[in-house]
Coordinates of C-alpha atoms (C1' of nucleotides) in Angstrom, one line a residue:
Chain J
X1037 CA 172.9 65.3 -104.2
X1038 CA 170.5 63.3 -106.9
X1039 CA 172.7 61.2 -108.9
X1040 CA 171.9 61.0 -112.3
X1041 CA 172.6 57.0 -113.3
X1042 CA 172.3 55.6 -116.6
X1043 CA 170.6 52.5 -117.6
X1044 CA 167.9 50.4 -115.5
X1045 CA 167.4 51.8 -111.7
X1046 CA 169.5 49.4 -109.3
X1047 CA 168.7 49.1 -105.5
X1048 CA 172.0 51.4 -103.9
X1049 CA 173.0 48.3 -101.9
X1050 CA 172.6 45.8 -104.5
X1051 CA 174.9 43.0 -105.2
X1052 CA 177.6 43.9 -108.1
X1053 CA 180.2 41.9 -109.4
X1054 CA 182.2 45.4 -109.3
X1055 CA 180.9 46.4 -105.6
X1056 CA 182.3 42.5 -104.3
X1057 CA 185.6 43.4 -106.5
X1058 CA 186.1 46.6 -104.6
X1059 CA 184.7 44.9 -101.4
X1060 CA 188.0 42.3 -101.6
X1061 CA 190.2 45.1 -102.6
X1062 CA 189.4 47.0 -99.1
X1063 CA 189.6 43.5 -97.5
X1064 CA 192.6 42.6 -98.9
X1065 CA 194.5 45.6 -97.9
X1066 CA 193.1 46.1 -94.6
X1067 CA 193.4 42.4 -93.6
X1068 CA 196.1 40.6 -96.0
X1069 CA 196.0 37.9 -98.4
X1070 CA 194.4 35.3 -95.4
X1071 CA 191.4 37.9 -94.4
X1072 CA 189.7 37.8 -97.3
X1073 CA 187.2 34.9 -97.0
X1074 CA 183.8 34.8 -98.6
X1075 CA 182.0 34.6 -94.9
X1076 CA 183.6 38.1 -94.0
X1077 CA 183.2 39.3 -97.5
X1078 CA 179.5 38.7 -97.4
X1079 CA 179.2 39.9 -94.0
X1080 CA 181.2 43.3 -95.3
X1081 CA 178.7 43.1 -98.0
X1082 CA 175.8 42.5 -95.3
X1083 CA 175.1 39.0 -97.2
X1084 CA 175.5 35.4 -96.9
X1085 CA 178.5 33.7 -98.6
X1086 CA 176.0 32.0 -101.3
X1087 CA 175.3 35.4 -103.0
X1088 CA 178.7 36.1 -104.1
X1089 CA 178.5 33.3 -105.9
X1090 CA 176.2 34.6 -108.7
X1091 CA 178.7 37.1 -108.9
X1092 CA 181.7 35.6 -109.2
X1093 CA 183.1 32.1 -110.1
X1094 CA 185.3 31.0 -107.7
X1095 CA 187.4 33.1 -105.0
X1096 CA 190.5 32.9 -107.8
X1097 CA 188.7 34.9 -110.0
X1098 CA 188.1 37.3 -107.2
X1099 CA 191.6 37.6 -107.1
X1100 CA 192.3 38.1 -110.7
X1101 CA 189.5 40.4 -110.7
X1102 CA 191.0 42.3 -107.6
X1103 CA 194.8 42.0 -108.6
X1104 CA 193.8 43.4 -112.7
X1105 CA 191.5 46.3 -111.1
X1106 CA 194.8 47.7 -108.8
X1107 CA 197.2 47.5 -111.7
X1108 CA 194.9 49.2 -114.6
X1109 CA 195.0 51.7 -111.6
X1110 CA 198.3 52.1 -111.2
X1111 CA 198.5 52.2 -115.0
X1112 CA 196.8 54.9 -115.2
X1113 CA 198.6 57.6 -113.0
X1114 CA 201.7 56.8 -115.0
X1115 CA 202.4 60.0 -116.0
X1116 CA 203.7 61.6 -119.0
X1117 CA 207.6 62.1 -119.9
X1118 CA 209.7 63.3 -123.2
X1119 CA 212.0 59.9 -123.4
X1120 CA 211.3 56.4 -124.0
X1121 CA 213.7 55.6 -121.2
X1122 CA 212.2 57.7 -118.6
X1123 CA 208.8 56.7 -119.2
X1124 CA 209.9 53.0 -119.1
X1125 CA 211.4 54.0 -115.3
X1126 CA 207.8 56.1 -114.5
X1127 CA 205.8 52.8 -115.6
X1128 CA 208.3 50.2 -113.4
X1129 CA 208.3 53.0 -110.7
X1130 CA 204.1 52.7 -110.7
X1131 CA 203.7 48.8 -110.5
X1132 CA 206.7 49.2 -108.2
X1133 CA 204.8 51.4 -105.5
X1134 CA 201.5 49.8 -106.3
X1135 CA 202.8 46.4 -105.4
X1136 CA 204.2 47.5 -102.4
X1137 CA 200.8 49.2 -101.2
X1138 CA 199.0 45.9 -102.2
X1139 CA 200.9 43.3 -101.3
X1140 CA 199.0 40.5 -102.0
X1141 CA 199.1 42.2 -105.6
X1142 CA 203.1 40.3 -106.1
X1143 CA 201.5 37.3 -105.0
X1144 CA 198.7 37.6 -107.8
X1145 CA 201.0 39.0 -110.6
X1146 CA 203.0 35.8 -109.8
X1147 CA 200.6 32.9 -109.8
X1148 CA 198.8 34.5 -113.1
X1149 CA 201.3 35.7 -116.0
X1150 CA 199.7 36.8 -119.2
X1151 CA 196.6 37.7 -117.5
X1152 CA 194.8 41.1 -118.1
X1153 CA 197.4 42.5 -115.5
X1154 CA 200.3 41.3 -116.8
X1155 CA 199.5 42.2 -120.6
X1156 CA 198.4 45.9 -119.0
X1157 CA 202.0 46.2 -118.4
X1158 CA 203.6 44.5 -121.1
X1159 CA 201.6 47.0 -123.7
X1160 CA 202.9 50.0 -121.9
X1161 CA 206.4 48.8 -122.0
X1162 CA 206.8 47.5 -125.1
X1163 CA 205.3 50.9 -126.8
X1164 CA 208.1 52.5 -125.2
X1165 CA 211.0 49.6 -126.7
X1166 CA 209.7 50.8 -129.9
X1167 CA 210.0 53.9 -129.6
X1168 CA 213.5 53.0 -128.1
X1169 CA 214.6 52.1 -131.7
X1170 CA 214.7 48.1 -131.1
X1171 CA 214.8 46.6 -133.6
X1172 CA 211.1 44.3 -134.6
X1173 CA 212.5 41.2 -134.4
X1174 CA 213.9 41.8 -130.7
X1175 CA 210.5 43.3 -129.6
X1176 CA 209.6 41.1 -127.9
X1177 CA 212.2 39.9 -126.1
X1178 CA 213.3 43.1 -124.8
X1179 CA 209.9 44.3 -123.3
X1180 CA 209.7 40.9 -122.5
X1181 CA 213.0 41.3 -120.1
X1182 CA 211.8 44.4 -118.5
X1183 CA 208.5 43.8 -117.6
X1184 CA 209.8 40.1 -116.2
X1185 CA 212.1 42.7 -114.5
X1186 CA 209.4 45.0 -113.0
X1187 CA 206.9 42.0 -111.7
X1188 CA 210.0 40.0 -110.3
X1189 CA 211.2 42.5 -108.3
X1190 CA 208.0 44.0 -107.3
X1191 CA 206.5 41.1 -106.0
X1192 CA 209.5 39.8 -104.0
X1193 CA 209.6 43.3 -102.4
X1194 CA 206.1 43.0 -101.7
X1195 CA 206.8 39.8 -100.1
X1196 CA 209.4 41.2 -98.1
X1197 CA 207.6 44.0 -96.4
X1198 CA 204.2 41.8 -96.2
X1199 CA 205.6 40.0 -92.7
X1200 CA 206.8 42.8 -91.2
X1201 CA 204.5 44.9 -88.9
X1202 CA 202.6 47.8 -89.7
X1203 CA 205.3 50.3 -88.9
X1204 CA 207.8 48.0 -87.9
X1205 CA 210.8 50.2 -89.0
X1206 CA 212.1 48.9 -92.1
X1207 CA 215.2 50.2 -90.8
X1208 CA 215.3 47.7 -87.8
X1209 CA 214.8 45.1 -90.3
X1210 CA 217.5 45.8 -92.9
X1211 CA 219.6 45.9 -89.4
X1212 CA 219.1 42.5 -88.2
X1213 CA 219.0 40.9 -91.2
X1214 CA 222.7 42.5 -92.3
X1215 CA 223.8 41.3 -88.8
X1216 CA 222.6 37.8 -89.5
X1217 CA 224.4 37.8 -92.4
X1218 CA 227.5 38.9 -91.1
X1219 CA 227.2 35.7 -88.7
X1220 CA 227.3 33.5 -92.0
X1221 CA 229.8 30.6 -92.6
X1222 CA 232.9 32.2 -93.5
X1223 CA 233.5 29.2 -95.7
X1224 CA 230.0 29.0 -97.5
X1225 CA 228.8 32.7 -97.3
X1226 CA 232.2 35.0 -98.2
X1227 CA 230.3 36.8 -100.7
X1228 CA 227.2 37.8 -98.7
X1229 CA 229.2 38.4 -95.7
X1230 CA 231.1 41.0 -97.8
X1231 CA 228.2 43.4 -98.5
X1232 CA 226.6 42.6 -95.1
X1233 CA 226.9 46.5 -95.1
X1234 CA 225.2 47.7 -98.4
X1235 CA 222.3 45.4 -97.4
X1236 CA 221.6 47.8 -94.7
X1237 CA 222.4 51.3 -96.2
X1238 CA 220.7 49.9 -99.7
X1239 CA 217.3 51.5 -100.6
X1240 CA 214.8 49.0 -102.6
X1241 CA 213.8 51.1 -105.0
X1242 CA 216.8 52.5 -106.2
X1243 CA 218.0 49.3 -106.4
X1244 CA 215.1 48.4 -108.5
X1245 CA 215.3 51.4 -110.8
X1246 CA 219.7 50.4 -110.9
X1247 CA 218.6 47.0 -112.3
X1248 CA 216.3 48.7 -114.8
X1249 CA 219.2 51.1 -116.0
X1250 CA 221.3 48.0 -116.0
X1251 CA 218.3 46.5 -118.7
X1252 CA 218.0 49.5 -120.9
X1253 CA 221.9 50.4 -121.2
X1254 CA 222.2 46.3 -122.3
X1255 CA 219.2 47.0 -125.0
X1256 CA 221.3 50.1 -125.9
X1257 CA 225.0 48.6 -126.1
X1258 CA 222.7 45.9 -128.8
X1259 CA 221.3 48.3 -130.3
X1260 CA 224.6 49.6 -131.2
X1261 CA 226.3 46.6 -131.9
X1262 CA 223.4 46.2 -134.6
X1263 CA 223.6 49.3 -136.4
X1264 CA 226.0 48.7 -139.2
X1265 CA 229.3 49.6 -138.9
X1266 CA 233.2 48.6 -138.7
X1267 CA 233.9 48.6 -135.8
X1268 CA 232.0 45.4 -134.0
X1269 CA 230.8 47.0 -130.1
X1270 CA 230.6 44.6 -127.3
X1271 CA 229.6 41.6 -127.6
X1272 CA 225.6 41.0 -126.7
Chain H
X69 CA 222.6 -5.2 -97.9
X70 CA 223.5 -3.9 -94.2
X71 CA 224.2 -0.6 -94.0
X72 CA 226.2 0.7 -91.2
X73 CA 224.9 4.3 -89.9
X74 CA 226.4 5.9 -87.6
X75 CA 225.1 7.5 -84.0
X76 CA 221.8 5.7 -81.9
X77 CA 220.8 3.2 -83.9
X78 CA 217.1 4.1 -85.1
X79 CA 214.0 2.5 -86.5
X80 CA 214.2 2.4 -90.3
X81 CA 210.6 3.9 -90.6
X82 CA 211.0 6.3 -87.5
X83 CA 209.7 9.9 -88.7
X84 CA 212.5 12.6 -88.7
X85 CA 212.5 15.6 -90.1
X86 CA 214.3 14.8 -93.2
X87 CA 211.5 11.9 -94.3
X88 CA 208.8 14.0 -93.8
X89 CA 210.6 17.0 -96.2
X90 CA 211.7 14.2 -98.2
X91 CA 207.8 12.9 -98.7
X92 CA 206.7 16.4 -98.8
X93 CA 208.2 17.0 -101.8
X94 CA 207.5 13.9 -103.2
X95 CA 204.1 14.6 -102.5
X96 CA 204.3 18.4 -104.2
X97 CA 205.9 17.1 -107.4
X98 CA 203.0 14.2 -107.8
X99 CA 200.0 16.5 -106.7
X100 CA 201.0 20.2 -106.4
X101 CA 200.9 23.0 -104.1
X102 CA 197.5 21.9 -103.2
X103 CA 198.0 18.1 -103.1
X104 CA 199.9 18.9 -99.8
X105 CA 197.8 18.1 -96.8
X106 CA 199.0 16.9 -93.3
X107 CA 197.0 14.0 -93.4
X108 CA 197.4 12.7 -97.0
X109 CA 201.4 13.4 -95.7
X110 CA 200.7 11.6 -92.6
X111 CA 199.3 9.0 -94.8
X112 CA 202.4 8.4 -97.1
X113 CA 204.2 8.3 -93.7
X114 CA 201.7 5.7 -92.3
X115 CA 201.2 7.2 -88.9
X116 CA 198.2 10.4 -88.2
X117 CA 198.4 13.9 -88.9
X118 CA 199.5 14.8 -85.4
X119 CA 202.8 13.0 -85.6
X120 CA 204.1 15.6 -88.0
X121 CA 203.8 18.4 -85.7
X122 CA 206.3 17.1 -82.9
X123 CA 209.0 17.2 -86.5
X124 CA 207.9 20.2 -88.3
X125 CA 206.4 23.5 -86.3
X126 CA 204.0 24.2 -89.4
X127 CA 202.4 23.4 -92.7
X128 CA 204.6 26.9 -94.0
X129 CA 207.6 26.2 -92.5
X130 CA 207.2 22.9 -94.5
X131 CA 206.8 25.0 -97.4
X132 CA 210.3 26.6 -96.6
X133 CA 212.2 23.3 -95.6
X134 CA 211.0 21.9 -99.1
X135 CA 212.1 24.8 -101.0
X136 CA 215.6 25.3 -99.4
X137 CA 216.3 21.7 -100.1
X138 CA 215.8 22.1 -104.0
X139 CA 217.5 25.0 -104.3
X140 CA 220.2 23.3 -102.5
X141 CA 220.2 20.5 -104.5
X142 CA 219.8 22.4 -107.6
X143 CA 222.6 24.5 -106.7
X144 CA 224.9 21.4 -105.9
X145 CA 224.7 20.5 -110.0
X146 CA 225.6 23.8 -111.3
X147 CA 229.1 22.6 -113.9
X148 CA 232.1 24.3 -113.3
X149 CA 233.0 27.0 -115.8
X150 CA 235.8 29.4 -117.3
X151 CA 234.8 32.8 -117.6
X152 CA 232.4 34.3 -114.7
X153 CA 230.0 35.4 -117.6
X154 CA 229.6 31.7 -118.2
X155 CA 229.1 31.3 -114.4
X156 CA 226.6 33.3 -113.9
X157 CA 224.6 32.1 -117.1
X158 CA 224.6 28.2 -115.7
X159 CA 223.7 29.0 -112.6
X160 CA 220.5 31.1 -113.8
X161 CA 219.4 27.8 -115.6
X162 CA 219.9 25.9 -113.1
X163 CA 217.6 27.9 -111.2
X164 CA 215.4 28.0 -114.2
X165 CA 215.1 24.3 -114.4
X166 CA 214.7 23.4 -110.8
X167 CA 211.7 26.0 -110.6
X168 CA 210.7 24.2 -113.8
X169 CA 210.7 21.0 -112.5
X170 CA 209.4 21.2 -109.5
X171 CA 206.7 24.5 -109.6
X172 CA 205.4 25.1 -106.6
X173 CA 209.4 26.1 -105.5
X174 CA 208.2 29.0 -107.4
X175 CA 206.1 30.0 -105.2
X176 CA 207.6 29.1 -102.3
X177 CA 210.7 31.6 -103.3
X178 CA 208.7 34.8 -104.0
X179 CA 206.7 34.2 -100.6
X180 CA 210.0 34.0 -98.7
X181 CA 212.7 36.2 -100.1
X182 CA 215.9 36.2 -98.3
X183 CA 215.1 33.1 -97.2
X184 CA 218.3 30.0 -97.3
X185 CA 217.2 29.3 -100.6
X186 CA 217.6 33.0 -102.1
X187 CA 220.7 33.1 -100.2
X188 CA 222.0 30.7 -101.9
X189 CA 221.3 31.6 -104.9
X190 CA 222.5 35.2 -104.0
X191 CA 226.0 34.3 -102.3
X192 CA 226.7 32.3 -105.9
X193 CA 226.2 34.7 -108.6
X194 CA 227.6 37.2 -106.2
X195 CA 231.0 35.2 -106.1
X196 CA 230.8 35.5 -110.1
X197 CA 229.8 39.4 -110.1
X198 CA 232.7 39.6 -108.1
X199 CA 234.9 38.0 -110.6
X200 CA 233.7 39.7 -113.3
X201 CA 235.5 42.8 -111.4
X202 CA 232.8 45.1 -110.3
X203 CA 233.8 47.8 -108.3
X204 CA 233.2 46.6 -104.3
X205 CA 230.4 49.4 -103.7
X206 CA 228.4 47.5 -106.6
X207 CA 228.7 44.2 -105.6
X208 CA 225.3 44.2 -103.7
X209 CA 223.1 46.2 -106.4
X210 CA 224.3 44.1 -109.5
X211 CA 224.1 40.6 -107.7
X212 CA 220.5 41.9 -106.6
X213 CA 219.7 42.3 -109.9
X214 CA 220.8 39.2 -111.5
X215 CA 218.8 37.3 -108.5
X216 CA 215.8 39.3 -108.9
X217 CA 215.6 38.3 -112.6
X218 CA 216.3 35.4 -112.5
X219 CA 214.0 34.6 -109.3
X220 CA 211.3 36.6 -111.1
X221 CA 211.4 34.8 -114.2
X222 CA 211.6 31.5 -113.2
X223 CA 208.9 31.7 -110.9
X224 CA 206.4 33.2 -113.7
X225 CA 207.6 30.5 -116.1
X226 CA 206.8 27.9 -113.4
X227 CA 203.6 29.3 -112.9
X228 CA 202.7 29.6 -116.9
X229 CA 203.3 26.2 -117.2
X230 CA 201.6 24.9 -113.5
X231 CA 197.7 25.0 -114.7
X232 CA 198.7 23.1 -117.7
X233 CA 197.6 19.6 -118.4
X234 CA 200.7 17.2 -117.8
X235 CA 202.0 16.9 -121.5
X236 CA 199.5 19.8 -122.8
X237 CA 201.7 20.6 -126.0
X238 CA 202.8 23.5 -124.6
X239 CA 203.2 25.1 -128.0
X240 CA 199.3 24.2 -128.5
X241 CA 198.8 26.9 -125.8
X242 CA 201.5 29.5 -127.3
X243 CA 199.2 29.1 -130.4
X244 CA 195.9 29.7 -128.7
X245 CA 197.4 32.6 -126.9
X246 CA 199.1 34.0 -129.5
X247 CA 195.7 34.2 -131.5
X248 CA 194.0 35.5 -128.6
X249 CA 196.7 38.5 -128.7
X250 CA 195.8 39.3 -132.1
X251 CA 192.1 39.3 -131.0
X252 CA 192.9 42.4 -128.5
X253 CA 191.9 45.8 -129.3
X254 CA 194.0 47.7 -132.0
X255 CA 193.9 51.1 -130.1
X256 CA 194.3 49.8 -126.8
X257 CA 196.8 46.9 -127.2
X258 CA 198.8 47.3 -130.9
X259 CA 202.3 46.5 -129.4
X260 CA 200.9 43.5 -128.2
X261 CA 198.9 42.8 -131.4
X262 CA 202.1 43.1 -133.4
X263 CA 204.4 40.8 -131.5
X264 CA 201.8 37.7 -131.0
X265 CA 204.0 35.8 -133.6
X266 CA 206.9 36.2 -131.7
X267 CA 204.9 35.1 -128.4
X268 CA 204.0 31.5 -130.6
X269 CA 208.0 31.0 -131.6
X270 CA 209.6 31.9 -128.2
X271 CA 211.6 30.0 -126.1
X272 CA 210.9 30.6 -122.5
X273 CA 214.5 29.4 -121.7
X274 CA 216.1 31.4 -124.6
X275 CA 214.2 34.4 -123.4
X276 CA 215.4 34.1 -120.2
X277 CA 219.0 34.0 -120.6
X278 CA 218.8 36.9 -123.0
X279 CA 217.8 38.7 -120.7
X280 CA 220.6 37.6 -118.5
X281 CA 222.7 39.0 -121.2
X282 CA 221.2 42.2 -121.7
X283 CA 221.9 43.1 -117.7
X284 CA 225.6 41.2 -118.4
X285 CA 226.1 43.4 -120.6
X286 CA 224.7 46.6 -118.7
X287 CA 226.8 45.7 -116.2
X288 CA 230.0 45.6 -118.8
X289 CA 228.9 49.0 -120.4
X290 CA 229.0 50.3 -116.5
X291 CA 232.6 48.8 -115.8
X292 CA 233.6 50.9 -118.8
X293 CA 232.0 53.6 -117.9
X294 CA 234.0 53.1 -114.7
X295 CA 237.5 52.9 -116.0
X296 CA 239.2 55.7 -117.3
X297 CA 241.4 55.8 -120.2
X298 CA 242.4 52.7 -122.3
X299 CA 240.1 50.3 -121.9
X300 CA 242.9 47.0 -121.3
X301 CA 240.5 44.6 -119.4
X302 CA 238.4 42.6 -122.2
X303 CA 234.7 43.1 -122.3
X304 CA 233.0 40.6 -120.0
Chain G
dA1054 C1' 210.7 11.1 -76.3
dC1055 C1' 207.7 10.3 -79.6
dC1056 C1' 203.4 8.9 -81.6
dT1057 C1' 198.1 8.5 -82.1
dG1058 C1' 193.7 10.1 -83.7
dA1059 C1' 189.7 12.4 -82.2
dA1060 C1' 188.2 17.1 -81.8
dC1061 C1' 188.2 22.2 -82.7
dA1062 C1' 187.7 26.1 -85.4
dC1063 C1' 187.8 27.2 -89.4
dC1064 C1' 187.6 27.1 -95.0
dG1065 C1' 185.4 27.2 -100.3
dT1066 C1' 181.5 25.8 -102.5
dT1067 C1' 176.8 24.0 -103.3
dC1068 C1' 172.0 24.1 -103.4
dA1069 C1' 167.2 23.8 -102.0
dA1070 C1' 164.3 27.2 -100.9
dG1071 C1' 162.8 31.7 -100.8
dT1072 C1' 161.6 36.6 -103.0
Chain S
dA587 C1' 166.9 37.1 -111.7
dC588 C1' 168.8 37.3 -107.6
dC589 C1' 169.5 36.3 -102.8
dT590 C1' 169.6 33.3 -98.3
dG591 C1' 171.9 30.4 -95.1
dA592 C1' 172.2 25.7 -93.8
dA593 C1' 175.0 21.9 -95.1
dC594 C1' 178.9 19.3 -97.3
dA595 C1' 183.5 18.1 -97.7
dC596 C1' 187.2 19.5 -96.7
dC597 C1' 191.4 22.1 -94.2
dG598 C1' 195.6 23.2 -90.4
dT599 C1' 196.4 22.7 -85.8
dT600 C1' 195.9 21.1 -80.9
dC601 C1' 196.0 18.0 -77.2
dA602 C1' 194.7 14.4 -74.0
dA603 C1' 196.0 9.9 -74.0
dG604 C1' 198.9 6.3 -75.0
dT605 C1' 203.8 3.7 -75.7

DNA sequence: ACCTGAACACCGTTCAAGT
DNA sequence: ACCTGAACACCGTTCAAGT
């Protein structure tokens, strides 16, 4: 099949800065954070090393590049919903999963706030804490929670999962590490030692979307404390 | 002065395992993350790069070691309080700061989750969540949640403020963000737009702990949720 | 047992030289 | 304008050899 392209004709196999970006994506997730390396990249790309270079600054803004190109992605499969509170738990849900398929996503999200991926999320959310009812002046601070939430949690699940083997049962994992813990210092570790058990029956993401209920119900219990009233609600 | 040590007597600049942390994260404060190096270590040590491996298996496990002994440090200052609602709240800054003060921790404690440091962390508040008289079966999910905030947000507020110069008025780059936010596209980024004044007059710390209140108070909302009838325990 | 430091196998990045 | 690939200035880690 001809394919009709717009603009000047470019060679197929020509040097892009969005074919090296999608070059380090595939890298990335085939090999982890340590494979990508501009020798095997060019050699991927069936180049030397140098060439990337006219492309792209420096291998950090490969990794911006990369890490803002998965979560506009992921940003965009969000799907529709009726409430504000659901579609704040389909958008968390989305980076969730699309941090825990790229791993090395967490570790970008992390070492970059209030870059283009970052902000991605933070419009999404805070459309939907408008449309909550916060109030303007707490705008802000509320999306702000949430989406600190969402990249938190995400990236040290990511970070979690990102030594274990391929398929090394999750399961297995969970299991020895709630036997460690059950090993703790009686003295120092009471607490752990206690829910030993839910740390291996727990499931991350429920646990992630439990913490984001636990958010919105405290945005709610404000927002009725604000609205006028006699009777004063709980205390923020 | 003579000190008096106890066990073998040993040579006052013998390399242990302790110095070499000790320089290590003497070295990570001065230079950052990527002013570690084995032989500018082995340097400040006065003795060659090779010496450090018969101490310390790895340059990562080096990493870890650091880490754990800030946290633990960190965790060691936390002031006694009343009310486990107060607890919880001094604790998360004392996280906050620690992560603040010395940024590559940061780091360090989203690449390694459920490492000693996060444990730490983890067995503390859980003591508190505990207090606050959360049902057993929701001990693990709501201390989870209060350690994956405040993990997540101090790590991203470490690395915000890691590329800037030393002193850098920091408020100098919430203004130049700030105007770049009302720069954005109106269709694709109004939220945004609209809250860039609140970005320049935040306070990261403030931010932080509201956030720790809005899941306090999540958590409070549940409790009553919980208990039927009259509600006699006082809100948290 | 503990330390030394040269050597190995890599990196990111640059740059003269090509097309 | 864009690409090539050798070369530079580093890394973490190993290991024979010393004490």
């Amino acid at each position: 099949m001809a394919k009709a392209t717009r603009g000047p004709e470019r060679r197929e196999d020509a040097l892009s800065r969005e074919r090296i970006v999608d070059a380090a994506i595939e890298l990335l997730d085939d090999e982890g954070e340590s494979g990508l390396t501009f020798r095997v990249l060019a050699t991927r790309l069936t180049t030397g090393p140098g060439a990337i270079y006219w492309h792209i600054a420096s291998k950090s803004e490969l990794l911006v590049a990369a890490g803002d190109a998965v979560v506009a992605r992921a940003m965009g499969e969000v799907p529709a919903s009726a409430t504000p509170r659901e579609a704040i738990r389909r958008i968390a849900v989305c980076v969730f999963e699309a941090v825990d398929a790229h791993p090395w996503v967490g570790a970008q999200l992390s070492r970059a706030p209030w870059q283009t991926a970052t902000l991605q999320i933070f419009e999404r959310i805070g459309r939907q804490v408008q449309a909550l009812g916060v109030p303007g002046a707490a705008h802000f601070t509320s999306a702000s929670a949430l989406v600190s939430y969402i990249i938190g949690v995400s990236v040290q699940n990511a970070a979690q999962g990102r030594d274990l083997e391929p398929r090394a049962d999750r399961a297995a994992f969970l299991e020895t590490m709630s036997a460690r813990w059950k090993e703790l210092d009686a003295h120092e570790y009471p607490f752990t030692r206690n829910v030993a058990d839910q740390l291996r029956e727990h499931d991350d993401r429920a646990e992630f979307l439990a913490g984001i209920d636990l958010i919105l119900t405290g945005i709610a219990a404000s927002l009725q404390g604000q609205e006028r009233g006699g009777s004063r609600r709980r205390p923020v």
